[in-house]
Amino acid sequence: MLPIQMVDLKTQYKKIKEEVDLGIQTVLDNASFIQGPAVQEFSTALASYMGVKHAITCANGTDALQIAMMALGLEPGDEVITPSFTYVATTEVIALLRLKPVFVEVDKQTFCIEPEAIRKAITPKTKAIVPVHLYGHTARMEEIMQIAKEHRLFVIEDNAQAIGSDYTFSNGEKKKAGTIGTIGTTSFFPSKNLGCYGDGGAIFTNDDALANVLKMVANHGQSKRYYHDLVGCNSRLDSIQAAVLNVKLKKLDEYIDARRHAASVYDKAFAGHPKITTPFQASYSKHVFHQYTLILEGADRNGLNEFLATQQIPSMIYYPVPAHKQLMFASFGGSEYDLPATDWLTERVISLPMHTELAADQQKYIIDKVLEFLN
Ligand SMILES: *Cc1c(COP(=O)(O)O)cnc(C)c1O
């Protein structure tokens, strides 16, 4: 049995080495490091895969969120509704731009923002909603878009964890997660479902005018070379990363299938266990299992995490501290929030190894050890 990792990028690389090495070598031979053909090729292929008019690449998923909020012309003090149960990047950029993060609850089943909680948090200052498709499960976008329409709010989907997921509307129409809101963002951090070998990110929109502003913001507010019409930033995907992504994008659906298969093996093994709730999969969301996250009840969650480590099995608590309890947000009134579902999840979730290369013997060993500890 190979050593078990949360994400096994080495084994994955071995299988695509020839293609990836060739792509990188081509960039080196052409010395086209910035905005080269590999980046153009990737943007086009990504937009086509996502079924969206514009895919604008940038330096990372955090920048993608920041650029999205800058391009929407939000003003200091404007309120942005976001879940507290998410990776810090989502909420951090709101504060960085001197907007006001308004933290709301997530649904205990899907780990995603609760539409009713959004409704209750809306004030005359609310300008945007940032749903996060956490762990690879989509938020309830149909309801969220309805709320946004009623209150004229922007929706920025943080799709760093659910690239490739399909969302099905009640009329049967399907769209890719990240292409439903005003803007969608994603990250190509190596461990993400579509990861490069460094940092990378992208922004999606179907709005031509907005796409133009997003491109300008990501490139020093430039409309043509050396003409800077607005304050922007410098956020680029480099060509070497694009070369890696060109190979991996073609494999994304295969990678998602591998993750979904691994999840089904775990699901079967843990089904009906009195202390374990396996990941819920709503009918509207195709789960892409960025993480495989259990909810444990009546069990020593941290004890399991430590026990697994002694058995050479990594496991992770995503996330041990919700945003509203981070010191970063103390001056934003973080401690005044009462988010019981978020706190409840924070104390009970544990994520098991999940990646495209999990072998049957590895999964059997993980499952045996989890059950051994919980029985
Ligand atoms: C990874 C991640 C980000 C940030 O992406 P980076 O590329 O690391 O900047 C943002 N939001 C969520 C939910 C993420 O998981």
Coordinates of C-alpha atoms and ligand atoms in Angstrom, one line a residue:
M1 CA 0.0 0.0 0.0
L2 CA 1.3 3.5 -0.9
P3 CA 1.6 6.0 1.9
I4 CA -1.8 7.8 2.4
Q5 CA -2.0 11.6 1.8
M6 CA -4.9 14.1 2.0
V7 CA -4.1 14.8 -1.6
D8 CA -1.6 12.8 -3.7
L9 CA -0.3 15.1 -6.4
K10 CA 2.9 13.1 -7.0
T11 CA 1.0 9.9 -8.1
Q12 CA -1.3 12.1 -10.2
Y13 CA 1.7 13.9 -11.9
K14 CA 3.3 10.6 -12.8
K15 CA 0.3 9.7 -15.0
I16 CA 0.4 13.0 -16.9
K17 CA 4.1 13.7 -16.7
E18 CA 4.8 13.5 -20.4
E19 CA 2.1 15.9 -21.4
V20 CA 2.8 18.3 -18.6
D21 CA 6.5 18.4 -19.2
L22 CA 6.0 19.0 -22.9
G23 CA 3.6 21.9 -22.1
I24 CA 6.1 23.5 -19.7
Q25 CA 9.0 22.9 -22.1
T26 CA 7.1 24.7 -24.8
V27 CA 6.7 27.8 -22.6
L28 CA 10.4 27.7 -21.8
D29 CA 11.4 27.4 -25.5
N30 CA 9.1 30.3 -26.4
A31 CA 10.1 32.4 -23.4
S32 CA 6.4 33.5 -23.4
F33 CA 6.2 33.6 -19.6
I34 CA 3.4 36.2 -19.2
Q35 CA 0.2 36.3 -21.2
G36 CA 1.6 33.8 -23.7
P37 CA -0.3 31.4 -25.9
A38 CA -0.8 28.9 -23.1
V39 CA -2.8 31.4 -21.1
Q40 CA -4.9 32.3 -24.1
E41 CA -5.5 28.7 -24.9
F42 CA -6.5 27.9 -21.3
S43 CA -8.9 30.9 -20.9
T44 CA -10.7 29.8 -24.1
A45 CA -10.9 26.1 -23.1
L46 CA -12.0 27.0 -19.6
A47 CA -14.8 29.3 -20.7
S48 CA -16.0 26.6 -23.1
Y49 CA -15.9 23.9 -20.4
M50 CA -17.8 26.1 -18.0
G51 CA -20.3 27.2 -20.6
V52 CA -19.7 30.9 -19.8
K53 CA -18.9 33.8 -22.1
H54 CA -15.8 35.0 -20.2
A55 CA -13.2 33.3 -18.1
I56 CA -10.6 35.8 -17.0
T57 CA -7.5 34.2 -15.4
C58 CA -5.7 35.8 -12.5
A59 CA -3.0 35.0 -9.9
N60 CA -5.0 33.1 -7.3
G61 CA -8.5 32.5 -5.9
T62 CA -8.2 35.2 -3.3
D63 CA -7.4 37.8 -5.9
A64 CA -10.3 36.6 -8.0
L65 CA -12.7 37.4 -5.2
Q66 CA -11.0 40.8 -4.7
I67 CA -11.1 41.7 -8.3
A68 CA -14.7 40.7 -8.5
M69 CA -15.6 43.0 -5.6
M70 CA -13.5 45.9 -7.0
A71 CA -15.1 45.6 -10.5
L72 CA -18.6 45.9 -9.0
G73 CA -17.8 49.3 -7.7
L74 CA -18.7 48.5 -4.1
E75 CA -18.1 51.4 -1.7
P76 CA -16.6 51.4 1.8
G77 CA -19.3 50.4 4.3
D78 CA -21.4 48.5 1.8
E79 CA -22.6 45.2 3.3
V80 CA -21.7 41.9 1.8
I81 CA -23.4 38.8 3.1
T82 CA -21.3 35.7 3.4
P83 CA -21.2 32.4 5.4
S84 CA -18.9 32.3 8.4
F85 CA -18.3 28.6 7.8
T86 CA -15.8 29.0 5.0
Y87 CA -12.1 29.4 4.2
V88 CA -10.8 32.8 5.4
A89 CA -10.1 34.2 1.9
T90 CA -13.8 34.6 1.2
T91 CA -14.4 36.9 4.1
E92 CA -11.0 38.5 4.3
V93 CA -11.2 40.3 0.9
I94 CA -14.5 41.9 2.0
A95 CA -12.7 43.5 4.9
L96 CA -9.6 44.3 2.9
L97 CA -11.7 46.5 0.6
R98 CA -13.3 48.2 3.7
L99 CA -16.7 46.6 2.9
K100 CA -18.6 45.2 5.8
P101 CA -18.8 41.4 6.0
V102 CA -22.2 40.2 7.4
F103 CA -21.9 36.6 8.5
V104 CA -24.8 34.3 8.2
E105 CA -25.6 30.7 8.9
V106 CA -25.0 27.6 6.7
D107 CA -27.3 24.7 6.3
K108 CA -26.2 21.8 8.5
Q109 CA -26.7 19.2 5.7
T110 CA -24.9 20.9 2.8
F111 CA -22.5 23.2 4.7
C112 CA -23.5 26.0 2.4
I113 CA -25.1 29.4 3.0
E114 CA -28.8 29.3 4.1
P115 CA -31.1 31.4 1.8
E116 CA -33.5 32.2 4.7
A117 CA -30.5 33.5 6.7
I118 CA -29.6 35.7 3.8
R119 CA -33.1 37.2 3.7
K120 CA -33.0 38.1 7.4
A121 CA -29.6 39.8 7.1
I122 CA -30.5 42.2 4.2
T123 CA -30.5 45.9 5.1
P124 CA -30.6 49.0 3.0
K125 CA -26.8 48.9 2.9
T126 CA -26.6 45.3 1.5
K127 CA -24.9 45.2 -1.9
A128 CA -23.8 41.7 -2.5
I129 CA -24.1 38.0 -1.5
V130 CA -21.1 35.7 -1.6
P131 CA -22.2 32.1 -1.5
V132 CA -19.5 29.5 -1.2
H133 CA -19.9 26.0 -2.8
L134 CA -18.2 24.4 0.1
Y135 CA -16.4 21.0 -0.1
G136 CA -17.7 20.6 -3.7
H137 CA -21.4 20.9 -3.0
T138 CA -23.3 23.9 -4.5
A139 CA -25.2 26.4 -2.5
R140 CA -28.9 26.8 -3.3
M141 CA -28.4 29.1 -6.2
E142 CA -31.9 29.3 -7.5
E143 CA -33.2 30.7 -4.2
I144 CA -30.2 32.9 -3.8
M145 CA -30.6 34.4 -7.3
Q146 CA -34.3 35.0 -6.5
I147 CA -33.4 36.9 -3.4
A148 CA -30.7 38.9 -5.3
K149 CA -33.2 39.8 -7.9
E150 CA -35.8 41.0 -5.4
H151 CA -33.3 43.2 -3.6
R152 CA -31.1 44.2 -6.6
L153 CA -28.0 42.6 -5.1
F154 CA -24.8 41.3 -6.8
V155 CA -24.0 37.6 -6.4
I156 CA -20.3 36.5 -6.4
E157 CA -20.0 32.7 -6.2
D158 CA -16.9 31.5 -4.5
N159 CA -16.4 28.4 -6.6
A160 CA -12.8 27.6 -5.4
Q161 CA -14.0 24.2 -4.2
A162 CA -16.6 23.1 -6.7
I163 CA -15.2 23.6 -10.2
G164 CA -17.0 21.2 -12.5
S165 CA -20.1 20.8 -10.4
D166 CA -23.4 21.1 -12.1
Y167 CA -26.4 22.9 -10.6
T168 CA -29.8 21.8 -11.7
F169 CA -32.7 24.4 -11.6
S170 CA -36.2 23.4 -10.8
N171 CA -37.1 23.6 -14.5
G172 CA -34.4 21.0 -15.2
E173 CA -31.9 23.4 -16.7
K174 CA -28.3 22.8 -15.7
K175 CA -25.5 25.3 -15.3
K176 CA -22.0 24.9 -14.0
A177 CA -21.4 26.2 -10.5
G178 CA -19.6 29.5 -10.8
T179 CA -21.6 30.7 -13.9
I180 CA -24.9 31.4 -12.2
G181 CA -24.2 34.6 -10.2
T182 CA -23.2 38.0 -11.4
I183 CA -19.6 36.8 -11.2
G184 CA -18.0 33.5 -10.2
T185 CA -14.5 32.9 -8.9
T186 CA -12.2 30.0 -8.6
S187 CA -8.7 28.9 -7.4
F188 CA -6.1 26.7 -9.0
F189 CA -4.2 26.1 -5.8
P190 CA -2.5 22.7 -6.2
S191 CA -4.8 20.8 -4.0
K192 CA -8.0 22.2 -5.6
N193 CA -10.0 19.9 -7.9
L194 CA -8.4 21.7 -10.9
G195 CA -5.0 22.6 -9.4
C196 CA -1.8 23.9 -11.1
Y197 CA 1.7 23.6 -9.7
G198 CA 1.8 27.0 -8.0
D199 CA -0.9 29.7 -7.7
G200 CA -3.6 30.5 -10.1
G201 CA -7.2 31.7 -10.2
A202 CA -10.0 32.7 -12.6
I203 CA -13.1 34.8 -12.7
F204 CA -16.3 34.0 -14.7
T205 CA -19.1 36.2 -16.1
N206 CA -21.6 36.3 -18.9
D207 CA -21.7 40.1 -18.8
D208 CA -19.6 41.6 -21.6
A209 CA -19.3 45.1 -20.0
L210 CA -18.4 43.6 -16.6
A211 CA -15.8 41.3 -18.2
N212 CA -14.1 44.3 -19.6
V213 CA -13.9 46.0 -16.2
L214 CA -12.7 42.7 -14.6
K215 CA -9.9 42.5 -17.1
M216 CA -8.9 46.1 -16.5
V217 CA -9.0 45.7 -12.7
A218 CA -6.7 42.7 -12.9
N219 CA -4.3 44.6 -15.1
H220 CA -3.6 48.0 -13.4
G221 CA -6.9 49.4 -14.5
Q222 CA -5.5 49.6 -18.0
S223 CA -7.8 50.2 -21.0
K224 CA -4.9 50.3 -23.5
R225 CA -1.2 50.1 -22.8
Y226 CA -0.1 52.9 -20.4
Y227 CA -3.6 54.3 -20.1
H228 CA -5.0 53.6 -16.6
D229 CA -8.6 54.5 -16.2
L230 CA -9.2 53.1 -12.8
V231 CA -7.3 51.8 -9.8
G232 CA -6.7 48.1 -10.3
C233 CA -4.1 45.6 -9.3
N234 CA -1.6 43.2 -10.9
S235 CA -2.9 39.7 -10.9
R236 CA -1.9 37.3 -13.7
L237 CA -1.8 33.6 -14.3
D238 CA 1.6 32.8 -15.6
S239 CA 2.1 30.7 -18.7
I240 CA 3.8 27.8 -17.0
Q241 CA 0.8 27.3 -14.7
A242 CA -1.5 27.7 -17.8
A243 CA 0.5 24.9 -19.5
V244 CA -0.2 22.6 -16.5
L245 CA -3.8 23.6 -16.5
N246 CA -4.3 22.9 -20.2
V247 CA -3.4 19.3 -19.5
K248 CA -5.4 18.9 -16.3
L249 CA -8.6 20.7 -17.6
K250 CA -9.0 17.9 -20.2
K251 CA -8.9 15.4 -17.3
L252 CA -11.2 17.3 -14.9
D253 CA -14.3 15.2 -15.6
E254 CA -12.3 12.0 -15.1
Y255 CA -10.8 13.4 -11.9
I256 CA -14.3 14.3 -10.7
D257 CA -15.5 10.8 -11.4
A258 CA -12.6 9.4 -9.4
R259 CA -13.5 11.6 -6.5
R260 CA -17.1 10.6 -6.7
H261 CA -16.2 7.0 -6.8
A262 CA -13.9 7.3 -3.7
A263 CA -16.8 9.1 -1.9
S264 CA -19.2 6.3 -2.8
V265 CA -16.8 3.7 -1.3
Y266 CA -16.7 5.8 2.0
D267 CA -20.4 6.3 1.9
K268 CA -21.2 2.6 1.7
A269 CA -18.8 1.7 4.5
F270 CA -20.1 4.4 6.9
A271 CA -23.8 4.1 6.0
G272 CA -26.1 3.7 9.0
H273 CA -23.3 4.1 11.6
P274 CA -24.9 5.8 14.7
K275 CA -22.0 8.3 15.1
I276 CA -21.3 9.2 11.5
T277 CA -23.2 11.4 9.0
T278 CA -21.8 11.0 5.5
P279 CA -21.9 14.0 3.1
F280 CA -25.4 14.9 2.0
Q281 CA -25.9 15.3 -1.8
A282 CA -28.9 17.5 -2.7
S283 CA -30.7 16.6 -5.9
Y284 CA -29.9 20.0 -7.4
S285 CA -26.1 19.7 -6.9
K286 CA -23.6 17.3 -8.5
H287 CA -21.1 16.9 -5.6
V288 CA -17.5 17.1 -6.8
F289 CA -16.0 16.1 -3.4
H290 CA -13.2 18.6 -3.1
Q291 CA -13.4 17.3 0.5
Y292 CA -15.0 14.2 1.9
T293 CA -16.3 15.6 5.2
L294 CA -18.1 13.6 7.9
I295 CA -20.2 15.0 10.8
L296 CA -19.5 13.0 14.0
E297 CA -22.0 13.0 16.9
G298 CA -21.4 11.4 20.3
A299 CA -17.7 10.8 19.3
D300 CA -14.4 12.3 20.2
R301 CA -13.7 14.1 16.9
N302 CA -10.3 15.4 17.9
G303 CA -9.4 12.0 19.3
L304 CA -10.1 10.4 16.0
N305 CA -8.0 13.0 14.2
E306 CA -5.1 12.2 16.6
F307 CA -5.6 8.4 16.4
L308 CA -5.6 8.4 12.6
A309 CA -2.3 10.4 12.6
T310 CA -0.7 7.6 14.7
Q311 CA -1.9 5.1 12.0
Q312 CA -0.3 7.2 9.3
I313 CA -3.6 8.5 8.0
P314 CA -3.9 12.2 7.6
S315 CA -7.3 13.9 8.4
M316 CA -8.2 17.5 8.6
I317 CA -10.6 19.8 10.4
Y318 CA -11.9 22.3 7.8
Y319 CA -12.3 24.8 9.5
P320 CA -11.6 24.8 13.3
V321 CA -12.5 28.4 13.8
P322 CA -15.4 30.1 11.8
A323 CA -14.8 33.6 10.4
H324 CA -16.9 35.4 12.9
K325 CA -14.7 34.1 15.7
Q326 CA -11.4 35.0 14.0
L327 CA -9.4 37.9 15.7
M328 CA -9.2 39.4 12.2
F329 CA -12.9 40.3 12.5
A330 CA -13.0 41.4 16.1
S331 CA -13.3 45.0 15.0
F332 CA -16.1 44.1 12.6
G333 CA -18.3 42.9 15.6
G334 CA -17.4 39.3 14.9
S335 CA -18.1 38.2 18.5
E336 CA -21.6 39.7 18.5
Y337 CA -22.8 37.0 16.0
D338 CA -24.8 34.1 17.2
L339 CA -24.4 31.3 14.6
P340 CA -25.3 28.0 16.4
A341 CA -25.3 25.8 13.2
T342 CA -21.9 27.1 12.3
D343 CA -20.5 26.5 15.8
W344 CA -22.1 23.1 15.8
L345 CA -20.4 22.1 12.6
T346 CA -17.1 23.5 13.6
E347 CA -17.0 21.1 16.5
R348 CA -18.1 18.0 14.6
V349 CA -16.6 18.0 11.1
I350 CA -13.6 15.9 10.0
S351 CA -12.4 15.5 6.4
L352 CA -10.8 12.2 5.3
P353 CA -8.2 11.8 2.5
M354 CA -9.9 12.6 -0.8
H355 CA -8.1 12.8 -4.1
T356 CA -8.0 11.3 -7.6
E357 CA -5.5 8.6 -6.8
L358 CA -7.0 6.9 -3.7
A359 CA -6.6 3.1 -4.1
A360 CA -9.0 0.5 -2.9
D361 CA -6.5 -0.9 -0.3
Q362 CA -5.8 2.6 1.0
Q363 CA -9.5 3.3 1.4
K364 CA -10.1 0.0 3.1
Y365 CA -7.3 0.7 5.6
I366 CA -8.7 4.2 6.3
I367 CA -12.3 2.9 6.8
D368 CA -11.1 0.1 9.1
K369 CA -9.2 2.5 11.3
V370 CA -12.1 5.0 11.5
L371 CA -14.5 2.3 12.4
E372 CA -12.0 0.8 14.9
F373 CA -11.8 4.1 16.8
L374 CA -15.5 4.9 16.7
N375 CA -16.8 1.5 17.8
Ligands
LIG1 C1 -8.8 28.0 -1.8 C2 -9.9 28.9 -1.5 C3 -9.9 30.3 -1.8 C4 -8.6 31.0 -2.1 O1 -7.9 30.5 -3.2 P1 -6.3 30.8 -3.3 O2 -6.0 30.5 -4.7 O3 -5.6 30.0 -2.2 O4 -6.1 32.3 -3.0 C5 -11.0 31.0 -1.6 N1 -12.1 30.5 -1.2 C6 -12.2 29.2 -0.9 C7 -13.6 28.6 -0.4 C8 -11.1 28.3 -1.0 O5 -11.2 27.0 -0.7

